[in-house]
C-alpha positions as a printed NumPy array, in Angstrom:
array([[ 75.984, 185.713, 259.492],
       [ 75.275, 185.632, 255.744],
       [ 77.611, 186.346, 252.888],
       [ 76.133, 187.56 , 249.628],
       [ 78.401, 188.02 , 246.663],
       [ 77.432, 189.584, 243.348],
       [ 78.337, 187.1  , 240.684],
       [ 78.304, 187.435, 236.917],
       [ 77.275, 184.086, 235.511],
       [ 78.425, 182.579, 232.247],
       [ 75.704, 182.54 , 229.587],
       [ 75.288, 179.617, 227.238],
       [ 74.243, 180.652, 223.761],
       [ 72.682, 177.752, 221.937],
       [ 73.856, 177.336, 218.377],
       [ 70.357, 177.449, 216.89 ],
       [ 68.2  , 180.084, 215.257],
       [ 65.037, 178.391, 216.53 ],
       [ 63.519, 174.97 , 216.68 ],
       [ 61.846, 174.796, 213.304],
       [ 58.244, 173.6  , 213.635],
       [ 57.856, 171.914, 210.271],
       [ 54.431, 171.318, 208.837],
       [ 54.112, 167.752, 207.516],
       [ 54.409, 167.492, 203.729],
       [ 53.099, 164.532, 201.746],
       [ 53.347, 165.615, 198.118],
       [ 56.526, 163.639, 197.469],
       [ 54.7  , 160.491, 198.575],
       [ 51.414, 161.112, 196.775],
       [ 52.438, 162.761, 193.478],
       [ 54.333, 161.701, 190.387],
       [ 57.002, 164.39 , 190.55 ],
       [ 58.927, 165.428, 187.437],
       [ 61.888, 167.75 , 187.969],
       [ 62.819, 169.345, 184.671],
       [ 64.016, 172.544, 183.043],
       [ 61.354, 172.1  , 180.335],
       [ 58.4  , 174.465, 180.671],
       [ 55.759, 172.281, 178.976],
       [ 55.67 , 168.512, 179.524],
       [ 53.34 , 166.732, 177.098],
       [ 51.77 , 163.316, 177.55 ],
       [ 48.844, 161.514, 175.974],
       [ 46.172, 158.988, 176.799],
       [ 43.902, 156.75 , 174.711],
       [ 40.655, 158.715, 174.656],
       [ 38.649, 156.116, 172.736],
       [ 38.894, 152.436, 173.547],
       [ 38.594, 150.05 , 170.578],
       [ 35.996, 147.303, 170.841],
       [ 36.891, 143.625, 170.88 ],
       [ 35.464, 142.002, 167.732],
       [ 33.722, 138.69 , 167.137],
       [ 35.836, 136.103, 165.331],
       [ 34.122, 134.438, 162.362],
       [ 36.236, 131.661, 160.958],
       [ 37.041, 131.965, 157.298],
       [ 36.193, 135.659, 157.111],
       [ 38.396, 138.718, 157.145],
       [ 39.142, 140.716, 160.298],
       [ 37.915, 144.3  , 160.504],
       [ 40.601, 146.566, 161.929],
       [ 39.463, 149.041, 164.582],
       [ 40.558, 152.615, 165.158],
       [ 41.432, 154.498, 168.281],
       [ 42.262, 158.074, 169.236],
       [ 44.879, 159.572, 171.507],
       [ 44.503, 162.941, 173.225],
       [ 47.471, 165.028, 174.31 ],
       [ 47.629, 166.693, 177.721],
       [ 50.201, 169.152, 178.963],
       [ 51.698, 170.031, 182.321],
       [ 53.029, 173.582, 182.326],
       [ 55.553, 174.687, 184.934],
       [ 54.626, 178.327, 185.317],
       [ 53.574, 179.029, 188.91 ],
       [ 56.255, 180.22 , 191.295],
       [ 56.83 , 181.295, 194.859],
       [ 59.965, 182.739, 196.422],
       [ 61.26 , 183.881, 199.775],
       [ 64.143, 186.185, 200.629],
       [ 65.414, 187.208, 204.064],
       [ 67.65 , 190.235, 204.629],
       [ 70.184, 190.527, 207.462],
       [ 72.217, 193.662, 208.191],
       [ 76.004, 193.198, 208.221],
       [ 76.147, 194.291, 211.832],
       [ 73.48 , 191.809, 212.924],
       [ 75.125, 189.044, 210.933],
       [ 78.418, 189.709, 212.705],
       [ 77.008, 190.045, 216.217],
       [ 74.242, 187.441, 216.328],
       [ 75.229, 183.974, 217.479],
       [ 71.906, 182.576, 216.216],
       [ 71.451, 184.075, 212.745],
       [ 73.409, 181.762, 210.484],
       [ 73.014, 181.218, 206.715],
       [ 72.415, 177.462, 207.   ],
       [ 69.6  , 178.018, 209.495],
       [ 68.   , 180.702, 207.333],
       [ 68.074, 178.543, 204.209],
       [ 66.673, 175.59 , 206.182],
       [ 63.695, 177.722, 207.158],
       [ 63.228, 179.07 , 203.625],
       [ 63.272, 175.535, 202.161],
       [ 60.745, 174.245, 204.69 ],
       [ 58.339, 177.115, 203.972],
       [ 58.578, 176.605, 200.194],
       [ 57.862, 172.873, 200.624],
       [ 54.819, 173.777, 202.704],
       [ 53.596, 176.012, 199.876],
       [ 53.789, 173.04 , 197.472],
       [ 51.851, 170.885, 199.947],
       [ 49.065, 173.432, 200.133],
       [ 49.027, 173.907, 196.343],
       [ 48.574, 170.163, 195.734],
       [ 45.77 , 169.847, 198.29 ],
       [ 44.066, 172.978, 196.958],
       [ 43.417, 171.118, 193.679],
       [ 40.462, 169.279, 195.244],
       [ 38.073, 170.636, 192.568],
       [ 39.968, 168.578, 189.974],
       [ 39.364, 165.296, 191.832],
       [ 36.333, 162.981, 192.033],
       [ 33.884, 163.899, 194.795],
       [ 33.452, 161.384, 197.625],
       [ 30.798, 162.267, 200.197],
       [ 28.602, 160.65 , 202.822],
       [ 26.446, 158.999, 200.131],
       [ 29.591, 157.183, 198.96 ],
       [ 29.643, 155.217, 202.22 ],
       [ 25.929, 154.477, 202.311],
       [ 24.644, 157.55 , 204.133],
       [ 22.664, 160.563, 203.026],
       [ 24.261, 163.07 , 200.685],
       [ 26.472, 165.676, 202.295],
       [ 29.806, 166.036, 203.995],
       [ 31.162, 163.215, 206.139],
       [ 31.702, 163.652, 209.86 ],
       [ 34.768, 161.453, 210.317],
       [ 34.464, 159.183, 213.344],
       [ 35.731, 155.894, 214.73 ],
       [ 32.562, 154.239, 213.427],
       [ 33.01 , 155.266, 209.791],
       [ 36.711, 155.851, 209.112],
       [ 37.096, 152.241, 207.973],
       [ 34.031, 152.708, 205.732],
       [ 35.76 , 155.684, 204.09 ],
       [ 38.912, 153.67 , 203.409],
       [ 37.007, 150.698, 202.002],
       [ 34.693, 152.983, 200.005],
       [ 37.582, 154.747, 198.274],
       [ 39.143, 151.395, 197.373],
       [ 35.763, 150.214, 196.02 ],
       [ 35.457, 153.274, 193.792],
       [ 38.986, 152.743, 192.505],
       [ 38.005, 149.203, 191.513],
       [ 34.809, 150.463, 189.874],
       [ 36.978, 152.851, 187.847],
       [ 39.067, 149.844, 186.721],
       [ 42.016, 151.068, 188.76 ],
       [ 42.841, 147.857, 190.626],
       [ 45.988, 147.165, 188.586],
       [ 47.217, 150.728, 189.111],
       [ 46.419, 150.466, 192.825],
       [ 48.36 , 147.187, 193.013],
       [ 51.3  , 148.853, 191.28 ],
       [ 51.436, 152.175, 193.154],
       [ 49.39 , 151.678, 196.303],
       [ 46.654, 153.97 , 197.581],
       [ 47.181, 156.858, 199.981],
       [ 45.065, 159.023, 202.275],
       [ 46.097, 162.468, 203.494],
       [ 43.99 , 163.081, 206.603],
       [ 43.656, 166.072, 208.868],
       [ 45.444, 165.708, 212.209],
       [ 42.15 , 165.053, 214.041],
       [ 41.158, 162.38 , 211.495],
       [ 44.556, 160.737, 211.857],
       [ 44.052, 160.585, 215.615],
       [ 40.734, 158.792, 215.041],
       [ 42.512, 156.337, 212.745],
       [ 45.176, 155.718, 215.399],
       [ 42.456, 154.939, 217.933],
       [ 40.723, 152.631, 215.464],
       [ 43.966, 150.781, 214.755],
       [ 44.633, 150.343, 218.475],
       [ 41.103, 149.118, 219.181],
       [ 40.853, 146.517, 216.439],
       [ 42.657, 143.298, 215.705],
       [ 45.355, 141.577, 217.681],
       [ 48.837, 141.967, 216.212],
       [ 48.015, 145.388, 214.75 ],
       [ 46.568, 146.66 , 218.027],
       [ 49.505, 145.319, 220.031],
       [ 52.023, 146.934, 217.688],
       [ 50.197, 150.285, 217.759],
       [ 49.998, 150.27 , 221.561],
       [ 53.646, 149.352, 222.023],
       [ 55.229, 151.453, 219.294],
       [ 52.668, 154.148, 218.666],
       [ 51.925, 155.331, 215.144],
       [ 54.292, 157.482, 213.122],
       [ 53.461, 160.226, 210.662],
       [ 52.622, 157.594, 208.065],
       [ 51.118, 154.182, 208.738],
       [ 49.891, 151.318, 206.573],
       [ 46.483, 149.926, 207.447],
       [ 43.589, 148.272, 205.577],
       [ 45.767, 148.043, 202.489],
       [ 46.436, 151.784, 202.306],
       [ 49.13 , 154.267, 203.313],
       [ 47.891, 156.995, 205.646],
       [ 49.452, 160.43 , 206.179],
       [ 48.29 , 163.719, 207.657],
       [ 48.662, 167.366, 206.771],
       [ 47.771, 170.788, 208.128],
       [ 47.527, 172.33 , 204.642],
       [ 44.064, 171.093, 203.608],
       [ 41.433, 173.479, 202.309],
       [ 38.667, 173.464, 204.925],
       [ 36.13 , 170.693, 204.281],
       [ 38.372, 168.625, 202.001],
       [ 40.584, 165.556, 202.503],
       [ 42.654, 163.923, 199.746],
       [ 42.803, 160.229, 198.826],
       [ 44.159, 158.697, 195.629],
       [ 46.082, 155.985, 193.933],
       [ 49.605, 157.18 , 194.597],
       [ 51.738, 158.699, 191.846],
       [ 48.922, 159.503, 189.394],
       [ 48.596, 163.209, 190.252],
       [ 51.317, 164.931, 188.225],
       [ 53.549, 167.642, 189.702],
       [ 56.261, 169.403, 187.742],
       [ 59.125, 171.283, 189.396],
       [ 61.6  , 173.539, 187.616],
       [ 65.039, 172.041, 188.123],
       [ 66.847, 175.341, 187.604],
       [ 65.326, 177.002, 190.663],
       [ 64.427, 174.13 , 193.007],
       [ 66.674, 173.936, 196.054],
       [ 69.003, 176.681, 194.864],
       [ 70.33 , 178.891, 197.661],
       [ 71.348, 182.409, 196.61 ],
       [ 73.139, 185.047, 198.688],
       [ 73.058, 188.667, 197.545],
       [ 75.475, 191.158, 199.079],
       [ 74.369, 194.806, 199.29 ],
       [ 70.92 , 194.207, 197.715],
       [ 69.181, 197.212, 196.224],
       [ 66.999, 199.201, 198.606],
       [ 65.324, 201.403, 195.983],
       [ 66.414, 203.195, 192.823],
       [ 69.017, 205.291, 194.623],
       [ 70.246, 203.207, 197.557],
       [ 71.415, 199.768, 198.548],
       [ 71.059, 197.876, 201.818],
       [ 74.139, 197.293, 203.949],
       [ 73.912, 193.579, 204.472],
       [ 73.194, 190.244, 202.802],
       [ 70.017, 188.657, 201.454],
       [ 69.29 , 184.93 , 201.55 ],
       [ 66.957, 183.874, 198.751],
       [ 65.395, 180.818, 197.125],
       [ 62.369, 180.04 , 194.944],
       [ 60.338, 177.195, 193.509],
       [ 58.408, 176.973, 190.221],
       [ 55.739, 174.297, 189.809],
       [ 52.931, 173.041, 187.575],
       [ 50.125, 170.512, 188.033],
       [ 48.206, 168.007, 185.946],
       [ 45.362, 165.73 , 186.992],
       [ 45.319, 163.321, 184.034],
       [ 41.893, 162.827, 182.475],
       [ 42.463, 159.08 , 182.259],
       [ 43.049, 158.743, 186.018],
       [ 40.774, 161.418, 187.506],
       [ 38.525, 158.584, 188.74 ],
       [ 41.407, 157.376, 190.905],
       [ 41.774, 160.656, 192.842],
       [ 39.205, 161.699, 195.426],
       [ 38.105, 164.845, 197.168],
       [ 36.65 , 163.479, 200.414],
       [ 34.092, 166.048, 201.553],
       [ 34.312, 166.289, 205.331],
       [ 32.51 , 168.258, 208.004]])
Protein backbone atom coordinates (compact mmCIF):
# COMPACT_ATOMS: atom_id res chain seq x y z
CA UNK A 1 0.00 0.00 0.00
CA UNK A 2 1.32 3.48 -0.85
CA UNK A 3 0.19 6.81 0.47
CA UNK A 4 0.74 9.87 -1.69
CA UNK A 5 -0.13 13.25 -0.30
CA UNK A 6 -0.12 16.51 -2.24
CA UNK A 7 2.07 18.89 -0.33
CA UNK A 8 2.70 22.58 -0.84
CA UNK A 9 6.32 23.23 0.04
CA UNK A 10 7.72 26.38 1.57
CA UNK A 11 9.80 28.42 -0.88
CA UNK A 12 12.97 30.16 0.20
CA UNK A 13 13.49 33.48 -1.52
CA UNK A 14 17.11 34.50 -1.36
CA UNK A 15 17.68 38.11 -0.44
CA UNK A 16 19.76 38.88 -3.53
CA UNK A 17 19.12 40.45 -6.90
CA UNK A 18 21.86 38.33 -8.49
CA UNK A 19 25.42 37.36 -7.85
CA UNK A 20 27.23 40.28 -9.41
CA UNK A 21 30.02 39.07 -11.71
CA UNK A 22 32.39 41.99 -11.37
CA UNK A 23 35.01 42.61 -14.00
CA UNK A 24 38.41 43.28 -12.40
CA UNK A 25 39.36 46.97 -12.32
CA UNK A 26 42.94 48.18 -11.93
CA UNK A 27 42.78 51.90 -12.61
CA UNK A 28 42.89 52.85 -8.93
CA UNK A 29 46.16 50.94 -8.62
CA UNK A 30 47.80 52.13 -11.83
CA UNK A 31 46.69 55.78 -12.16
CA UNK A 32 47.29 58.98 -10.25
CA UNK A 33 43.66 59.76 -9.51
CA UNK A 34 42.54 63.31 -8.74
CA UNK A 35 38.96 63.74 -7.52
CA UNK A 36 37.95 67.36 -7.89
CA UNK A 37 35.08 69.66 -8.80
CA UNK A 38 37.48 71.69 -10.98
CA UNK A 39 37.01 71.15 -14.71
CA UNK A 40 40.58 71.94 -15.83
CA UNK A 41 43.58 70.81 -13.78
CA UNK A 42 46.83 72.43 -14.92
CA UNK A 43 50.34 71.16 -14.30
CA UNK A 44 53.72 71.84 -15.86
CA UNK A 45 56.99 70.12 -16.62
CA UNK A 46 60.50 71.36 -17.43
CA UNK A 47 60.60 71.07 -21.21
CA UNK A 48 64.23 72.14 -21.60
CA UNK A 49 66.93 70.84 -19.29
CA UNK A 50 69.74 73.29 -18.46
CA UNK A 51 73.29 72.10 -19.08
CA UNK A 52 75.82 71.67 -16.30
CA UNK A 53 78.64 74.19 -16.84
CA UNK A 54 82.41 73.92 -16.51
CA UNK A 55 83.85 75.68 -13.47
CA UNK A 56 86.81 77.97 -14.21
CA UNK A 57 88.31 79.31 -11.03
CA UNK A 58 88.50 83.06 -10.83
CA UNK A 59 85.96 83.65 -13.59
CA UNK A 60 82.30 84.51 -13.45
CA UNK A 61 79.53 81.91 -13.68
CA UNK A 62 77.18 82.03 -16.66
CA UNK A 63 73.59 81.52 -15.57
CA UNK A 64 71.53 79.11 -17.67
CA UNK A 65 67.89 79.32 -18.69
CA UNK A 66 65.15 76.75 -18.75
CA UNK A 67 61.57 76.54 -19.96
CA UNK A 68 58.44 75.09 -18.44
CA UNK A 69 55.47 73.87 -20.47
CA UNK A 70 51.95 73.72 -19.07
CA UNK A 71 49.70 70.70 -19.59
CA UNK A 72 46.05 70.38 -18.71
CA UNK A 73 43.75 67.56 -17.69
CA UNK A 74 40.15 68.36 -18.55
CA UNK A 75 37.31 66.50 -16.85
CA UNK A 76 34.72 66.51 -19.60
CA UNK A 77 33.84 62.93 -20.57
CA UNK A 78 30.90 61.33 -18.82
CA UNK A 79 28.88 58.15 -18.65
CA UNK A 80 25.69 57.48 -16.72
CA UNK A 81 23.29 54.66 -16.00
CA UNK A 82 19.69 54.75 -14.82
CA UNK A 83 17.38 51.83 -14.05
CA UNK A 84 13.60 52.19 -13.82
CA UNK A 85 11.37 49.99 -11.65
CA UNK A 86 7.56 50.17 -11.64
CA UNK A 87 5.96 50.81 -8.24
CA UNK A 88 4.13 47.51 -8.44
CA UNK A 89 7.30 45.54 -9.19
CA UNK A 90 9.18 47.37 -6.46
CA UNK A 91 6.49 46.40 -3.95
CA UNK A 92 6.13 42.78 -5.02
CA UNK A 93 9.68 41.73 -5.87
CA UNK A 94 11.73 40.27 -3.04
CA UNK A 95 14.91 40.63 -5.13
CA UNK A 96 14.74 44.13 -6.61
CA UNK A 97 16.15 46.35 -3.89
CA UNK A 98 17.69 49.84 -4.22
CA UNK A 99 21.01 48.87 -2.62
CA UNK A 100 21.44 45.98 -5.06
CA UNK A 101 20.59 48.18 -8.05
CA UNK A 102 23.05 50.88 -7.05
CA UNK A 103 25.74 48.24 -6.42
CA UNK A 104 25.32 47.04 -9.99
CA UNK A 105 25.29 50.58 -11.40
CA UNK A 106 28.51 51.46 -9.53
CA UNK A 107 30.29 48.32 -10.71
CA UNK A 108 29.37 48.98 -14.35
CA UNK A 109 30.55 52.61 -14.18
CA UNK A 110 33.88 51.48 -12.67
CA UNK A 111 34.24 49.01 -15.53
CA UNK A 112 33.72 51.85 -18.01
CA UNK A 113 36.62 53.76 -16.40
CA UNK A 114 38.81 50.65 -16.62
CA UNK A 115 38.14 50.31 -20.32
CA UNK A 116 38.66 54.05 -20.92
CA UNK A 117 42.11 53.98 -19.28
CA UNK A 118 43.23 50.90 -21.22
CA UNK A 119 41.87 52.34 -24.47
CA UNK A 120 44.51 55.10 -24.25
CA UNK A 121 47.19 52.72 -25.56
CA UNK A 122 47.96 55.05 -28.50
CA UNK A 123 49.27 57.62 -26.00
CA UNK A 124 51.83 55.20 -24.54
CA UNK A 125 55.27 54.05 -25.76
CA UNK A 126 55.14 51.04 -28.08
CA UNK A 127 56.76 47.83 -26.82
CA UNK A 128 56.82 44.95 -29.30
CA UNK A 129 58.67 41.73 -30.02
CA UNK A 130 61.79 43.66 -31.11
CA UNK A 131 61.91 45.13 -27.59
CA UNK A 132 62.72 41.68 -26.20
CA UNK A 133 65.25 40.75 -28.87
CA UNK A 134 62.97 39.21 -31.48
CA UNK A 135 61.80 40.35 -34.88
CA UNK A 136 59.46 43.32 -35.13
CA UNK A 137 55.79 42.60 -34.60
CA UNK A 138 53.35 41.66 -31.90
CA UNK A 139 54.45 39.41 -29.05
CA UNK A 140 52.93 35.98 -28.54
CA UNK A 141 53.02 35.81 -24.74
CA UNK A 142 54.33 32.47 -23.50
CA UNK A 143 56.03 30.87 -20.52
CA UNK A 144 59.35 31.25 -22.34
CA UNK A 145 59.13 35.02 -22.83
CA UNK A 146 56.88 36.49 -20.13
CA UNK A 147 59.90 37.12 -17.91
CA UNK A 148 61.65 38.76 -20.89
CA UNK A 149 58.70 41.14 -21.23
CA UNK A 150 58.86 42.11 -17.56
CA UNK A 151 62.62 42.64 -17.61
CA UNK A 152 62.43 44.47 -20.96
CA UNK A 153 59.89 46.99 -19.67
CA UNK A 154 62.03 47.65 -16.60
CA UNK A 155 65.08 48.12 -18.86
CA UNK A 156 63.26 50.69 -20.98
CA UNK A 157 62.15 52.54 -17.86
CA UNK A 158 65.80 52.77 -16.80
CA UNK A 159 66.83 53.92 -20.28
CA UNK A 160 64.22 56.68 -19.96
CA UNK A 161 65.85 57.72 -16.66
CA UNK A 162 62.83 56.51 -14.73
CA UNK A 163 64.59 54.37 -12.12
CA UNK A 164 63.99 56.85 -9.29
CA UNK A 165 60.30 57.14 -10.20
CA UNK A 166 60.06 53.34 -10.41
CA UNK A 167 61.69 53.04 -6.98
CA UNK A 168 59.19 55.55 -5.60
CA UNK A 169 55.96 54.27 -7.17
CA UNK A 170 56.69 50.74 -8.34
CA UNK A 171 55.94 49.32 -11.77
CA UNK A 172 52.74 47.54 -12.74
CA UNK A 173 51.53 45.24 -15.51
CA UNK A 174 47.88 44.79 -16.45
CA UNK A 175 47.74 41.46 -18.29
CA UNK A 176 44.93 39.66 -20.04
CA UNK A 177 43.51 36.72 -18.09
CA UNK A 178 45.34 34.20 -20.31
CA UNK A 179 48.64 36.06 -19.86
CA UNK A 180 48.13 36.12 -16.10
CA UNK A 181 47.63 32.36 -16.14
CA UNK A 182 50.97 31.99 -17.94
CA UNK A 183 52.59 34.19 -15.30
CA UNK A 184 51.08 32.04 -12.53
CA UNK A 185 52.54 28.94 -14.16
CA UNK A 186 55.92 30.63 -14.52
CA UNK A 187 55.91 31.67 -10.86
CA UNK A 188 55.04 28.13 -9.77
CA UNK A 189 57.72 26.57 -11.96
CA UNK A 190 60.63 28.77 -10.95
CA UNK A 191 62.50 29.34 -7.74
CA UNK A 192 62.03 27.70 -4.39
CA UNK A 193 60.24 29.86 -1.83
CA UNK A 194 58.21 31.64 -4.52
CA UNK A 195 57.15 28.38 -6.16
CA UNK A 196 56.24 26.81 -2.82
CA UNK A 197 54.16 29.82 -1.81
CA UNK A 198 52.35 29.91 -5.18
CA UNK A 199 51.57 26.19 -5.03
CA UNK A 200 50.30 26.31 -1.46
CA UNK A 201 48.40 29.59 -1.52
CA UNK A 202 47.68 30.11 -5.19
CA UNK A 203 47.93 33.56 -6.74
CA UNK A 204 45.41 36.31 -6.13
CA UNK A 205 44.17 38.95 -8.53
CA UNK A 206 47.38 40.90 -7.98
CA UNK A 207 50.80 39.42 -7.29
CA UNK A 208 54.30 40.84 -6.90
CA UNK A 209 57.02 39.11 -8.89
CA UNK A 210 60.33 40.10 -10.52
CA UNK A 211 60.11 43.48 -8.84
CA UNK A 212 56.73 44.37 -10.37
CA UNK A 213 53.05 44.30 -9.42
CA UNK A 214 50.92 42.22 -11.77
CA UNK A 215 47.16 42.54 -12.33
CA UNK A 216 44.72 41.38 -14.99
CA UNK A 217 41.75 42.88 -16.77
CA UNK A 218 39.09 41.91 -19.29
CA UNK A 219 38.78 45.48 -20.62
CA UNK A 220 41.85 45.61 -22.90
CA UNK A 221 41.58 46.72 -26.50
CA UNK A 222 42.42 43.64 -28.58
CA UNK A 223 46.16 43.34 -29.20
CA UNK A 224 47.22 45.67 -26.38
CA UNK A 225 48.46 45.14 -22.81
CA UNK A 226 49.37 47.97 -20.42
CA UNK A 227 52.54 48.32 -18.33
CA UNK A 228 53.84 51.45 -16.61
CA UNK A 229 55.45 53.05 -13.65
CA UNK A 230 52.48 53.28 -11.34
CA UNK A 231 50.77 56.60 -10.63
CA UNK A 232 52.16 58.55 -13.61
CA UNK A 233 49.09 58.22 -15.86
CA UNK A 234 46.74 60.98 -14.71
CA UNK A 235 43.00 60.41 -14.24
CA UNK A 236 40.60 63.11 -13.12
CA UNK A 237 37.17 62.36 -11.65
CA UNK A 238 34.45 64.91 -10.99
CA UNK A 239 33.76 64.87 -7.26
CA UNK A 240 30.24 66.23 -7.63
CA UNK A 241 28.95 63.23 -9.56
CA UNK A 242 31.22 60.34 -8.53
CA UNK A 243 29.48 57.80 -6.32
CA UNK A 244 26.30 59.83 -6.00
CA UNK A 245 23.13 57.72 -5.89
CA UNK A 246 19.97 59.48 -7.08
CA UNK A 247 16.38 58.22 -6.88
CA UNK A 248 13.73 59.87 -9.04
CA UNK A 249 10.06 59.24 -8.29
CA UNK A 250 7.60 59.38 -11.20
CA UNK A 251 10.27 60.14 -13.86
CA UNK A 252 9.07 61.70 -17.08
CA UNK A 253 8.01 59.27 -19.80
CA UNK A 254 7.70 61.82 -22.62
CA UNK A 255 6.41 65.37 -22.96
CA UNK A 256 2.91 64.46 -21.81
CA UNK A 257 3.28 61.54 -19.41
CA UNK A 258 5.26 60.28 -16.46
CA UNK A 259 6.22 56.76 -15.44
CA UNK A 260 4.58 55.21 -12.39
CA UNK A 261 7.62 54.09 -10.49
CA UNK A 262 11.12 55.05 -9.38
CA UNK A 263 14.40 55.49 -11.24
CA UNK A 264 17.81 54.68 -9.78
CA UNK A 265 20.56 56.77 -11.36
CA UNK A 266 24.26 57.57 -11.09
CA UNK A 267 27.00 58.97 -13.35
CA UNK A 268 30.73 59.52 -13.58
CA UNK A 269 32.69 62.29 -15.32
CA UNK A 270 36.38 61.76 -16.09
CA UNK A 271 39.40 63.18 -17.91
CA UNK A 272 42.83 61.79 -18.80
CA UNK A 273 46.38 63.05 -19.18
CA UNK A 274 49.48 61.13 -20.19
CA UNK A 275 52.18 63.62 -19.14
CA UNK A 276 54.74 64.38 -21.83
CA UNK A 277 57.56 64.12 -19.30
CA UNK A 278 56.65 60.54 -18.33
CA UNK A 279 55.29 59.07 -21.58
CA UNK A 280 58.50 57.00 -21.78
CA UNK A 281 57.47 55.28 -18.54
CA UNK A 282 54.14 53.98 -19.90
CA UNK A 283 54.01 51.13 -22.40
CA UNK A 284 51.60 49.72 -24.91
CA UNK A 285 52.72 46.08 -25.10
CA UNK A 286 51.68 44.87 -28.55
CA UNK A 287 50.48 41.29 -28.19
CA UNK A 288 49.17 38.65 -30.56
